[in-house]
Coordinates of C-alpha atoms and ligand atoms in Angstrom, one line a residue:
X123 CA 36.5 4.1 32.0
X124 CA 35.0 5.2 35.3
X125 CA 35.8 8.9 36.7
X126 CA 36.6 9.0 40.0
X127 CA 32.9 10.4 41.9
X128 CA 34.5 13.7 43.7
X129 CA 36.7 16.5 42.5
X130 CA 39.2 16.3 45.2
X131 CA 40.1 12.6 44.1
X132 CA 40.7 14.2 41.1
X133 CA 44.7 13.8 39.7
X134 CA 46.3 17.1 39.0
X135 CA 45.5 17.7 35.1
X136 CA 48.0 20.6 34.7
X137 CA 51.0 18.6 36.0
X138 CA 51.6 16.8 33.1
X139 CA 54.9 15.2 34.4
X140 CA 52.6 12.8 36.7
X141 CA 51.1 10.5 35.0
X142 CA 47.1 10.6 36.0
X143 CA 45.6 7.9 37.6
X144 CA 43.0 7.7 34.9
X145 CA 44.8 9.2 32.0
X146 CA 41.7 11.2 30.5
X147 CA 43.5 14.3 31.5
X148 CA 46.6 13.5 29.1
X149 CA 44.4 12.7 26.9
X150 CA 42.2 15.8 26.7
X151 CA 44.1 18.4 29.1
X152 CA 42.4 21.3 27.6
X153 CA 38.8 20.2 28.2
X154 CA 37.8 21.7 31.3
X155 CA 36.2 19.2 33.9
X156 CA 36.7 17.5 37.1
X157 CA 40.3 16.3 35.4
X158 CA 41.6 19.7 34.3
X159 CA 40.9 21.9 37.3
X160 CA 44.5 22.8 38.1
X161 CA 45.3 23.6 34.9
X162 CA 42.3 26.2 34.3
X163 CA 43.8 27.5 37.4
X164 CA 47.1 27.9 36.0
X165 CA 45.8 29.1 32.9
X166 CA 43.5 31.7 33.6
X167 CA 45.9 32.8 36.4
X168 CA 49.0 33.4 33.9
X169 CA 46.2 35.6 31.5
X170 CA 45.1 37.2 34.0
X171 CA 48.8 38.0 34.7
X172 CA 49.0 39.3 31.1
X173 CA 46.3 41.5 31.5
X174 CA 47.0 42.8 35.1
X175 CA 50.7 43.8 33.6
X176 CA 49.3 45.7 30.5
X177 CA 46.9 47.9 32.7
X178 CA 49.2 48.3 35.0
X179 CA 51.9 49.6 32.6
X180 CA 49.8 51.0 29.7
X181 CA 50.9 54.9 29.8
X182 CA 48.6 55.3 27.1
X183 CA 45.6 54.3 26.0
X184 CA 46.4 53.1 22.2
X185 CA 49.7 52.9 20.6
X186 CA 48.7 54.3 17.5
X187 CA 49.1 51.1 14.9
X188 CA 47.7 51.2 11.9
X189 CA 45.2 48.2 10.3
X190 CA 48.0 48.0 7.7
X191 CA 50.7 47.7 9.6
X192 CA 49.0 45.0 12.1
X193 CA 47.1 43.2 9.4
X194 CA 50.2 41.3 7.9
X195 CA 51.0 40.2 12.1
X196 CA 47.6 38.7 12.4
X197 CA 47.9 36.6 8.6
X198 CA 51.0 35.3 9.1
X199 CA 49.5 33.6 11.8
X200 CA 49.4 29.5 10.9
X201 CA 45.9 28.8 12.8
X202 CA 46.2 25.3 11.4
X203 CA 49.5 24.9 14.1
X204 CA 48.5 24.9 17.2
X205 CA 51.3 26.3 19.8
X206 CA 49.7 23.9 22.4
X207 CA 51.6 26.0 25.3
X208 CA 49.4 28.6 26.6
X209 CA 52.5 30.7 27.4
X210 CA 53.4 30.4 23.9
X211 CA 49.7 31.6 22.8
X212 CA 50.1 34.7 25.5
X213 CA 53.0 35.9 24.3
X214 CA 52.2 35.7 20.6
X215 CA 48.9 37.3 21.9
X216 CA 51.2 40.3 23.3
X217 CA 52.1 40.8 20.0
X218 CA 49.0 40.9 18.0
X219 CA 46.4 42.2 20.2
X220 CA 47.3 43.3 23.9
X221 CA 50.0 45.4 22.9
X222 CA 48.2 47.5 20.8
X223 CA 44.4 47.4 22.0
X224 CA 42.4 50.1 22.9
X225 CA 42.6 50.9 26.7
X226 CA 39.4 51.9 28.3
X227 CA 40.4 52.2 31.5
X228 CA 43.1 54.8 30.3
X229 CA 42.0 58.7 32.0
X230 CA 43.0 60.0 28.4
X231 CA 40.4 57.4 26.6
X232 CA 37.6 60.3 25.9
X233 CA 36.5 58.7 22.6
X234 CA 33.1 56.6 22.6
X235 CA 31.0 54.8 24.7
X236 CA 32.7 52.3 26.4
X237 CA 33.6 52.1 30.3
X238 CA 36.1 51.2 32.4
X239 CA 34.4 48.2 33.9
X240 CA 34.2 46.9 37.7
X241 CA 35.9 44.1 39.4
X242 CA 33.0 42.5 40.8
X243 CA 31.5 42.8 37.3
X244 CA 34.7 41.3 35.7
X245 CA 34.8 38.1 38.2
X246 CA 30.8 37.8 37.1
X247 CA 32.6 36.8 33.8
X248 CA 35.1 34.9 34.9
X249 CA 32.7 32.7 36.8
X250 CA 29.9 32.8 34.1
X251 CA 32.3 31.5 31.1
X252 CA 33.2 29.0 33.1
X253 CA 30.2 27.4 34.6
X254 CA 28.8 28.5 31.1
X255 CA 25.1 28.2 31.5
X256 CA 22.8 28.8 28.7
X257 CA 19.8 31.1 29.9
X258 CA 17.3 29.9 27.1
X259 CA 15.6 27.1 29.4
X260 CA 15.4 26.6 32.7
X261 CA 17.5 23.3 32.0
X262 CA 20.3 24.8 30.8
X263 CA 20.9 27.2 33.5
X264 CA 18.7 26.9 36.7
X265 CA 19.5 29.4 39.3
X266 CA 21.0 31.7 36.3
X267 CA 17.3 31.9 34.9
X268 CA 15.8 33.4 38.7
X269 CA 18.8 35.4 39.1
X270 CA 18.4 37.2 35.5
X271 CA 14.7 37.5 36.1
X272 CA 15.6 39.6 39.4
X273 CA 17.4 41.6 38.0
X274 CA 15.0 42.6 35.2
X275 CA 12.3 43.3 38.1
X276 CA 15.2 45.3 40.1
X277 CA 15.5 47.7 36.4
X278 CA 11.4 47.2 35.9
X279 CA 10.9 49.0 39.7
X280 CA 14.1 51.2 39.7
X281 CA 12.3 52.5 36.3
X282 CA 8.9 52.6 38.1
X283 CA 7.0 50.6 35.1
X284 CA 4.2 48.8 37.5
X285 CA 3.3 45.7 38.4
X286 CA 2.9 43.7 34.7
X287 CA 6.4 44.7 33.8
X288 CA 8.9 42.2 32.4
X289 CA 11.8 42.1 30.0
X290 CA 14.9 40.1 29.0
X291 CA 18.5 40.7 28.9
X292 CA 19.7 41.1 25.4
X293 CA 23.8 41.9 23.5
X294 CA 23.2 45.2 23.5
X295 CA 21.4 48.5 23.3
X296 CA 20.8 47.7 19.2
X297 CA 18.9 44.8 19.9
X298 CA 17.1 45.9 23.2
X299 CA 15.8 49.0 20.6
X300 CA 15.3 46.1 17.6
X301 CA 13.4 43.5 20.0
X302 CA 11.0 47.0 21.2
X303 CA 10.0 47.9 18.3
X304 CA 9.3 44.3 16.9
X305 CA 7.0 44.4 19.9
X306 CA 5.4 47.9 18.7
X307 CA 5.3 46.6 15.0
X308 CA 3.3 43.6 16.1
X309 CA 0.9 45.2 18.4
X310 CA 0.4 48.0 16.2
X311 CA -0.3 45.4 13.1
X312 CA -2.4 44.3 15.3
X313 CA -4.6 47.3 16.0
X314 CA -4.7 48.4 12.5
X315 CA -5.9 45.2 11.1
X316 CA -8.6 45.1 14.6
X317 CA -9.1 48.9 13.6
X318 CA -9.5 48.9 9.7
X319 CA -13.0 48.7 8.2
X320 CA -12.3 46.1 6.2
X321 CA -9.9 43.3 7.2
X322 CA -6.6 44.2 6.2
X323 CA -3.3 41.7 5.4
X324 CA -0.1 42.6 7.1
X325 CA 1.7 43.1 3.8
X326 CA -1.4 46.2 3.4
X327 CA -0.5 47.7 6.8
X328 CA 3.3 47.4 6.7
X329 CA 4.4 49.8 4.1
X330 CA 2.2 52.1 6.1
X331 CA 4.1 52.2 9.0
X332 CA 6.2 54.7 10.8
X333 CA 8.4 55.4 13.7
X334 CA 8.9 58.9 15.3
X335 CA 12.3 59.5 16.5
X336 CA 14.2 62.7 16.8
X337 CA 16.8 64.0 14.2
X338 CA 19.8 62.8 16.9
X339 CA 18.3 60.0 17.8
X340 CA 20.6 56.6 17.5
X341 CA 20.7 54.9 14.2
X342 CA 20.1 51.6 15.5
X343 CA 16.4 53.0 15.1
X344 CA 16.6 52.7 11.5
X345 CA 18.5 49.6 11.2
X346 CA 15.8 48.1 13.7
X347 CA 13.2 49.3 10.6
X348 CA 14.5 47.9 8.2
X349 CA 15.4 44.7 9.6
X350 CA 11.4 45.0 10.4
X351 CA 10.3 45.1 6.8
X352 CA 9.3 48.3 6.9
X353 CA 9.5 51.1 3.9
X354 CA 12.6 53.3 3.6
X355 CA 10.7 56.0 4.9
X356 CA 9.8 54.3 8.1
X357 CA 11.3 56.5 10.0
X358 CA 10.4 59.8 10.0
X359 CA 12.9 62.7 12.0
X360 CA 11.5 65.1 14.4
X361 CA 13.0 68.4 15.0
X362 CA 15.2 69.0 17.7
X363 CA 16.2 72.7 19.7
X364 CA 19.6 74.1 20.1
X365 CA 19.8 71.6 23.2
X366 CA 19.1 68.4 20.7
X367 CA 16.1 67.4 22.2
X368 CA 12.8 66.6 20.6
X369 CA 10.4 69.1 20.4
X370 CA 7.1 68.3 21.3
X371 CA 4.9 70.7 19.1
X372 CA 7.3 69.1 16.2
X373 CA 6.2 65.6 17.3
X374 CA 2.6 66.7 17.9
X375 CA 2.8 68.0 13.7
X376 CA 4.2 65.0 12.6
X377 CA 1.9 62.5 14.6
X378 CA -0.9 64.7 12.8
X379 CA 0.6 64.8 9.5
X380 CA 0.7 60.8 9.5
X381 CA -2.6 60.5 10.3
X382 CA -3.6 63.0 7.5
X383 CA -1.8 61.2 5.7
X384 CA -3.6 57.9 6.6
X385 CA 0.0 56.2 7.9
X386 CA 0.3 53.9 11.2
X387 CA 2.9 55.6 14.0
X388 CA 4.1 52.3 15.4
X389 CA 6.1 53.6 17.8
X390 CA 7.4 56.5 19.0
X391 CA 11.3 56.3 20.1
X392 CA 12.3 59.1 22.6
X393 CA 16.0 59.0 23.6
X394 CA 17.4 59.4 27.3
X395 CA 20.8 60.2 26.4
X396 CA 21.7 60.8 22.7
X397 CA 25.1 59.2 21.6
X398 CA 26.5 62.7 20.6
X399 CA 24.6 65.3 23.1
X400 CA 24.0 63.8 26.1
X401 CA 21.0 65.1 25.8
X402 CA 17.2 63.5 27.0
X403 CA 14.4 64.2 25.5
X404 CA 11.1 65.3 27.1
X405 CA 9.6 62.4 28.4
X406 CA 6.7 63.7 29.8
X407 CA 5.4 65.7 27.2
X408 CA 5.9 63.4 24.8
X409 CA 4.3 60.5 27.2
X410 CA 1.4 62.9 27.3
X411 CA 1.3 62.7 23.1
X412 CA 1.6 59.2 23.5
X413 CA -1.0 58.4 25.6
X414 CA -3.3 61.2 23.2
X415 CA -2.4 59.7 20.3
X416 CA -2.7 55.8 21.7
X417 CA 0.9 55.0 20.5
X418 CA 3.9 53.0 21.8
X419 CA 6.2 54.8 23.8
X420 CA 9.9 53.6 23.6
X421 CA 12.8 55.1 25.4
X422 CA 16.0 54.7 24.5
X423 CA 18.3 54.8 27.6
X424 CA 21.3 52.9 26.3
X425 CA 23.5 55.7 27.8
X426 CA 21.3 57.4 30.3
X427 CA 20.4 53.9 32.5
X428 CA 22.9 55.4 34.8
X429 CA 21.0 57.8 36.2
X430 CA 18.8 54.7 37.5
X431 CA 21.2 54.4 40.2
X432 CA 22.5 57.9 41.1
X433 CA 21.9 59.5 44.1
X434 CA 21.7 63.1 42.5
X435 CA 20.5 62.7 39.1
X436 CA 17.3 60.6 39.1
X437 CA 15.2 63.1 38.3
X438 CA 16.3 63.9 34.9
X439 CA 14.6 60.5 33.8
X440 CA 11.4 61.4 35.0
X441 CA 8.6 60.1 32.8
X442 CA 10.1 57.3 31.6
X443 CA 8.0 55.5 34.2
X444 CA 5.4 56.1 31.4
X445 CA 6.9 54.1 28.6
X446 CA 5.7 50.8 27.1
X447 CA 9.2 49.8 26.2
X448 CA 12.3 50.7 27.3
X449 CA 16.7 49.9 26.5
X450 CA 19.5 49.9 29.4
X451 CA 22.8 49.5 28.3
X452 CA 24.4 48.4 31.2
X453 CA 27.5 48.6 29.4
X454 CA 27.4 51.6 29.0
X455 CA 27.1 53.5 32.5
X456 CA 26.7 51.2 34.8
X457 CA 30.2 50.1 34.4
X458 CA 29.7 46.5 33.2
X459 CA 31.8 44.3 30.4
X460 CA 30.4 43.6 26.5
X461 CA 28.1 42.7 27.1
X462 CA 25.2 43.7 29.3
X463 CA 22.0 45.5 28.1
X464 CA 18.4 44.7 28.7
X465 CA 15.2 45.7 27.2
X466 CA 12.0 46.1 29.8
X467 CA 8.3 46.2 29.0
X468 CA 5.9 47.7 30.9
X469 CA 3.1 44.8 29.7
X470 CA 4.9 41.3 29.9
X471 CA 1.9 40.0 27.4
X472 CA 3.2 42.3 25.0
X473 CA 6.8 39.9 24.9
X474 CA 4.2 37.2 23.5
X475 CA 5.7 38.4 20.1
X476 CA 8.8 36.6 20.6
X477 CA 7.2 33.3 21.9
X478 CA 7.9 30.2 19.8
X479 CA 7.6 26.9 21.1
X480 CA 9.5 24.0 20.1
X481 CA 9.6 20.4 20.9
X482 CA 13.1 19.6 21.1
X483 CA 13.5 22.5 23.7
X484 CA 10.7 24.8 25.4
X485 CA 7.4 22.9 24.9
X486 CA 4.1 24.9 25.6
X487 CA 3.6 22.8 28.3
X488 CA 6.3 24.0 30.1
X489 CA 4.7 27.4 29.9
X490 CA 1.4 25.8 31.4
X491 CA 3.5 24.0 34.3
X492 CA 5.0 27.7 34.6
X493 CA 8.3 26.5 34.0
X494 CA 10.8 29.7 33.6
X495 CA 12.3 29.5 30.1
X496 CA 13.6 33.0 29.4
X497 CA 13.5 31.5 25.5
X498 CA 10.2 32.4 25.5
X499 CA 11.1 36.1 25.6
X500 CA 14.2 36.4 23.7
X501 CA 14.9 37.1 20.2
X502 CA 18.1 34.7 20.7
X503 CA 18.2 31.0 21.6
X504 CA 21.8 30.3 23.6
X505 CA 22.0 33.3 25.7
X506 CA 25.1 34.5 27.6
X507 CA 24.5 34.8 31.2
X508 CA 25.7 38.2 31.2
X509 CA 22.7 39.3 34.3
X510 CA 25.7 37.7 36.7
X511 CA 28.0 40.7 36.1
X512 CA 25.3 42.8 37.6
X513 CA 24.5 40.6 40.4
X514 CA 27.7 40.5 41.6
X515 CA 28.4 43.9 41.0
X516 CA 25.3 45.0 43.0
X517 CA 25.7 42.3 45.8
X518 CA 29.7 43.4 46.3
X519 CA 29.5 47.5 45.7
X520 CA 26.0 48.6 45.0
X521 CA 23.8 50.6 43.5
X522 CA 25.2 54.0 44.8
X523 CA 28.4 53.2 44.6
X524 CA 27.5 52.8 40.8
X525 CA 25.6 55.8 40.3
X526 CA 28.0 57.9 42.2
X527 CA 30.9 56.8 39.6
X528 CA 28.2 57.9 37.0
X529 CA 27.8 61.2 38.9
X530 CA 31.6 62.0 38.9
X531 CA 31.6 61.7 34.8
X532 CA 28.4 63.9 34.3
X533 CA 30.1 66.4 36.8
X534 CA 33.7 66.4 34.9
X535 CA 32.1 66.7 31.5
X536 CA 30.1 70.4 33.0
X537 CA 33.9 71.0 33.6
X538 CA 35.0 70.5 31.0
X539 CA 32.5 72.2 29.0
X540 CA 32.9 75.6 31.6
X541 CA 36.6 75.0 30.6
X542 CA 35.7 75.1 26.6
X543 CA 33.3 77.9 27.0
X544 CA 36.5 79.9 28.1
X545 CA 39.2 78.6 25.7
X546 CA 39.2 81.4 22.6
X547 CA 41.1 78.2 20.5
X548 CA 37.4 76.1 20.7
X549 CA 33.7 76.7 20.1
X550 CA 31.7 74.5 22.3
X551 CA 27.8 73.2 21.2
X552 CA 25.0 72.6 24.0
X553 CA 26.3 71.9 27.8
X554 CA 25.5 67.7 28.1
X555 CA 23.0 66.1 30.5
X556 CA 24.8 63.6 30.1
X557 CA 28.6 63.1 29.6
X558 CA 29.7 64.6 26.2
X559 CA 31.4 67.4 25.0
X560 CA 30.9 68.7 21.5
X561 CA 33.5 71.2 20.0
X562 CA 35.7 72.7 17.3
X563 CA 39.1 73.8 16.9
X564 CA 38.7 77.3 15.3
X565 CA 41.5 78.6 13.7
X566 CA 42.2 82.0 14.6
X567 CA 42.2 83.9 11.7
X568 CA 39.1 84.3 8.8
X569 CA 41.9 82.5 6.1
X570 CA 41.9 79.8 8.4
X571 CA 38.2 79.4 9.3
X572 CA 38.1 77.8 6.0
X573 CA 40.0 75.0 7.0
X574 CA 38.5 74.1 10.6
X575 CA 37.1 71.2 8.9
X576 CA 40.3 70.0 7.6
X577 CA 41.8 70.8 11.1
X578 CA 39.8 69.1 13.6
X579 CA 39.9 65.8 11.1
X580 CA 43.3 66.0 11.0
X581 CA 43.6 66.9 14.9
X582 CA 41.4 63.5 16.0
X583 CA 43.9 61.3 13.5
X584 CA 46.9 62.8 15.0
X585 CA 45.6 62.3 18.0
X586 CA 45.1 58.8 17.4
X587 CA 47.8 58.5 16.0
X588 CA 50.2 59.5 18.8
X589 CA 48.4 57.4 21.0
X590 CA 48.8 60.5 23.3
X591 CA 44.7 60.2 23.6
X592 CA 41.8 59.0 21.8
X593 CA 38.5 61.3 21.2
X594 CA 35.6 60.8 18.8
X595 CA 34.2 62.5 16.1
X596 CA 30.7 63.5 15.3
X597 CA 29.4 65.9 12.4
X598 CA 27.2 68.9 13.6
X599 CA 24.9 71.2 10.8
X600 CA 27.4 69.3 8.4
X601 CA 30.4 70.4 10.1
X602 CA 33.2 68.1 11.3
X603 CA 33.4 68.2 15.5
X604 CA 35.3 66.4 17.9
X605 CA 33.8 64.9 20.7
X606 CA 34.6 63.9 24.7
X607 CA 32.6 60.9 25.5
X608 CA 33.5 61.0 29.6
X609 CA 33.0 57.5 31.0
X610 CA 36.2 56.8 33.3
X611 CA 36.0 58.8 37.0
X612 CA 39.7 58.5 36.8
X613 CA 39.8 61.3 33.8
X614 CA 40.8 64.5 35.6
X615 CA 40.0 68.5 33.9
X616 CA 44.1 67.9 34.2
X617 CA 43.9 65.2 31.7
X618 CA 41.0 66.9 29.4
X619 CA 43.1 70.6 29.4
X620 CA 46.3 68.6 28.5
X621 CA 44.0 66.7 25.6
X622 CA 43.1 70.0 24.4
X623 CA 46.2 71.3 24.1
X624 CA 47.7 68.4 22.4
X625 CA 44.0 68.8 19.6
X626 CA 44.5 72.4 19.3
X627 CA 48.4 71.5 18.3
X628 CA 47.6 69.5 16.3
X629 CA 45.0 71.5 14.5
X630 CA 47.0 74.5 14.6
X631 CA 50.1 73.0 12.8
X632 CA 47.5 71.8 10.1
X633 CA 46.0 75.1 9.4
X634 CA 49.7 76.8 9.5
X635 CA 51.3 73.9 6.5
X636 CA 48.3 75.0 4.8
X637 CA 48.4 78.4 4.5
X638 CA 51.9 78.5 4.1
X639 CA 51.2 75.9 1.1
X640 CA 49.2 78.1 -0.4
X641 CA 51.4 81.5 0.2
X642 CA 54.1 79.5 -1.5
X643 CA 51.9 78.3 -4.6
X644 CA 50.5 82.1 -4.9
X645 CA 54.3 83.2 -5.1
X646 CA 54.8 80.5 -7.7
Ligands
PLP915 C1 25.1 52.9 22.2 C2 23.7 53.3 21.9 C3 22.8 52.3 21.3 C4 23.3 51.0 20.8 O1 23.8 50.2 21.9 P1 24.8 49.0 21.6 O2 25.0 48.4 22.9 O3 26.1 49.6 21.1 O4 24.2 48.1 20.6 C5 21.5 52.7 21.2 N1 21.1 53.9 21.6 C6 21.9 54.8 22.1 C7 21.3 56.1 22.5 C8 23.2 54.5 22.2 O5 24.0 55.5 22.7

């Protein structure tokens, strides 16, 4: 069979009622080529449709339903019978997922840390599914490859990490932080066993390892260990202040009581925006002990990247220009789709620790014609070309405009922490860098303080519940808190007071059933 040479000879795939010229689009109308482009067209248009409507018309941002009431929806399901209409997949699609999915982009979605995301970002994904390149070799993806490795030297020198930086774009902040400190683990292995008076074995040296990270520092940190072979007490927790930031003179003890106690700090893991607090730690200071002590210093910015780009804010990431290795989660505040992180390395020799070469696709020789195959720094193999999403979202709006959308959510959430401060109903924790708000519901009387626990539980399920509003959860000194993870510039103090009205109801009702429980059990 020969294909006709140019697209626009092309018959119309989609329009099934005309018989194409070739048939091959009959035959296979849902593989997407030269054949089929009027039906990708079609069918991307009418999902797009789908989605469009639901955003448009979502008045909240969850509708409350359960995993045991959706669960039976989603197994009745026959995937071995094909519906073959993609109107017919869409609208069953309504049912078991749009419907009832979790709306970022809702002002009143104040849970976790997810984003609305950006057009320009959003047609990045469009186009990169499509085209579909594969950013492990140069030969899978061409242009894709240059383009990604712009973008990492655009983070590298908004950063400030030098001249030798490099890095790769990886799923997410958990694997930026895994792929860092496999780097750490192999250059420290390296300088113990260089180091050691006697030539030591890896197995020796491993057990013997340790990161330093504080107390509220991600727990990706200790997955990362243990996926890295290390003992359980890898990783040991520094102290943080009331403000949940590391302490240096804590760090300073611990760094000394490993060496007294003959162990290997591998890395040191500061955070630039903890999950729950918002909070940084010190990066100079502890970039000072770092360079003391001659240890790898890793900063976690998975949340606080943003302040890369904004115009006010900058400064609050000073001395991360000192770190060896560092995660963005672009994902995260820079307003880009699942997903989009990166992790950047002040010494590109250092990413030697990833570099396998294999015959059937990245030969060493490549590497000596100086052939790009981003393989050769990866810890995956087929990689999503997620680096477009940024491109065009820089080339269309920016890297103000991006910031400044960062700015607005670090400015509501000091709002909304002035407005807790002054609310007798709440307690408040530390005032965020960052974009979080930690609190409590505190019943009013003393018989109730004993069930604030049991109230701000029940008060983030009811919440959920209702759909009204979705907030997270954290635990504080062992104590149950609710928590305001502020991501979407659309989220008004309007939208937060109204939230926190609708917590302290709920919270409120649950301490009141209680107490009158238990008046009515005391009175038999
Ligand atoms: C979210 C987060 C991570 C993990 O990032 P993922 O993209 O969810 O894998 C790591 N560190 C911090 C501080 C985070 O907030």
């Amino acid at each position: 069979m020969s294909f006709p040479g140019h697209i626009a000879e092309a018959p119309s795939a989609g329009d099934t009622s005309a018989a194409p010229a070739s048939g091959a689009a009959q035959a296979r109308p849902h593989l997407f080529n030269h054949l089929t482009v009027d039906s990708y067209r079609r069918s991307l248009a009418a999902g797009i449709d789908r989605v469009a409507s639901r955003i448009a018309g979502a008045e909240r941002p969850f509708t409350g339903m359960s995993p045991a009431r959706l669960a039976p929806e989603i197994s009745g399901i026959d995937l071995d019978r094909p519906l073959e209409d993609p109107a017919a997949a869409l609208d069953e699609l309504e049912d078991v997922y749009l419907r009832d999915a979790v709306y970022f982009h809702h002002p009143r979605y104040l849970a976790h840390l997810n984003c609305p995301v950006v057009i320009p970002a959003l047609l990045g994904e469009a186009v990169l599914t499509a085209v579909n390149s594969s950013l492990d070799t140069w030969d899978q993806s061409a242009g894709g490859t240059l383009i990604e490795r712009r973008l990492i030297d655009w983070t590298a020198e908004r950063i400030g990490l030098g001249p030798d930086a490099d890095g790769i774009f990886t799923s997410g902040g958990t694997q930026s932080n895994f792929q860092a400190l496999l780097l750490a683990r192999e250059e420290a292995l390296e300088l113990a066993a260089k180091n050691a008076p006697t030539p030591l074995e890896r197995h020796e040296i491993l057990p013997r390892l340790r990161i330093l990270t504080s107390e509220a520092s991600h727990f990706s940190v200790q997955k990362s260990a243990k996926l890295l072979g290390l003992g359980r007490d890898a990783v040991i927790a520094v102290e943080t202040g009331p403000e949940r930031r590391m302490r240096p003179a804590a760090l300073a003890r611990e760094i000394e009581r490993c060496r007294a106690d003959d162990l290997v700090v591998m890395a040191v893991v500061a955070t630039a925006g903890t999950t729950d607090f918002g909070s940084i730690d010190p990066l100079p200071k502890i970039a000072d002990l770092c360079r003391w002590a001659g240890l790898w210093f890793h900063v976690d910015a998975a949340y606080g990247c943003g302040l890369l780009v904004s115009p006010t804010r900058r400064h609050l990431l000073d001395g991360i220009e000192r770190a060896d290795s560092v995660t963005v989660d672009y994902h995260k505040s820079f307003f880009q789709p699942v997903s989009s992180s990166a992790v950047l390395v002040r010494d590109r020799a250092t990413l030697r620790h990833a570099t396998y070469y294999a015959d059937y696709l990245n030969p060493a020789r490549m590497a000596e014609q100086r052939i790009p195959n981003q393989v050769d720094k990866s810890i995956q193999t087929t990689r999503r070309f997620d680096a477009l999403k940024l491109w065009l979202t820089l080339r269309i709006m920016g890297a103000d405009a991006i910031g400044s959308l960062f700015d607005e959510v670090v400015d509501r959430a000091a709002e909304a922490w002035a407005l807790l401060t002054e609310d007798p109903r709440f307690e408040v924790v530390t005032k965020s860098q960052l974009s979080t708000v930690v609190f409590r519901y505190l019943p009013a009387d003393q018989r109730g303080r004993d069930l604030a626990d049991g109230a701000n539980l029940h008060a983030r399920e009811a919440l959920a519940a209702s759909g009204e509003a979705v907030v997270a959860g954290t635990k504080v000194d062992g104590r149950h808190y609710l928590k305001f993870t502020l991501l979407n510039p659309e989220t008004s103090l309007d939208d937060i007071a109204h939230v926190l009205d609708l917590l302290a109801g709920h919270a409120g009702r649950y301490v009141d059933e209680r107490l009158t429980a238990e008046l009515l059990h005391r009175a038999g």
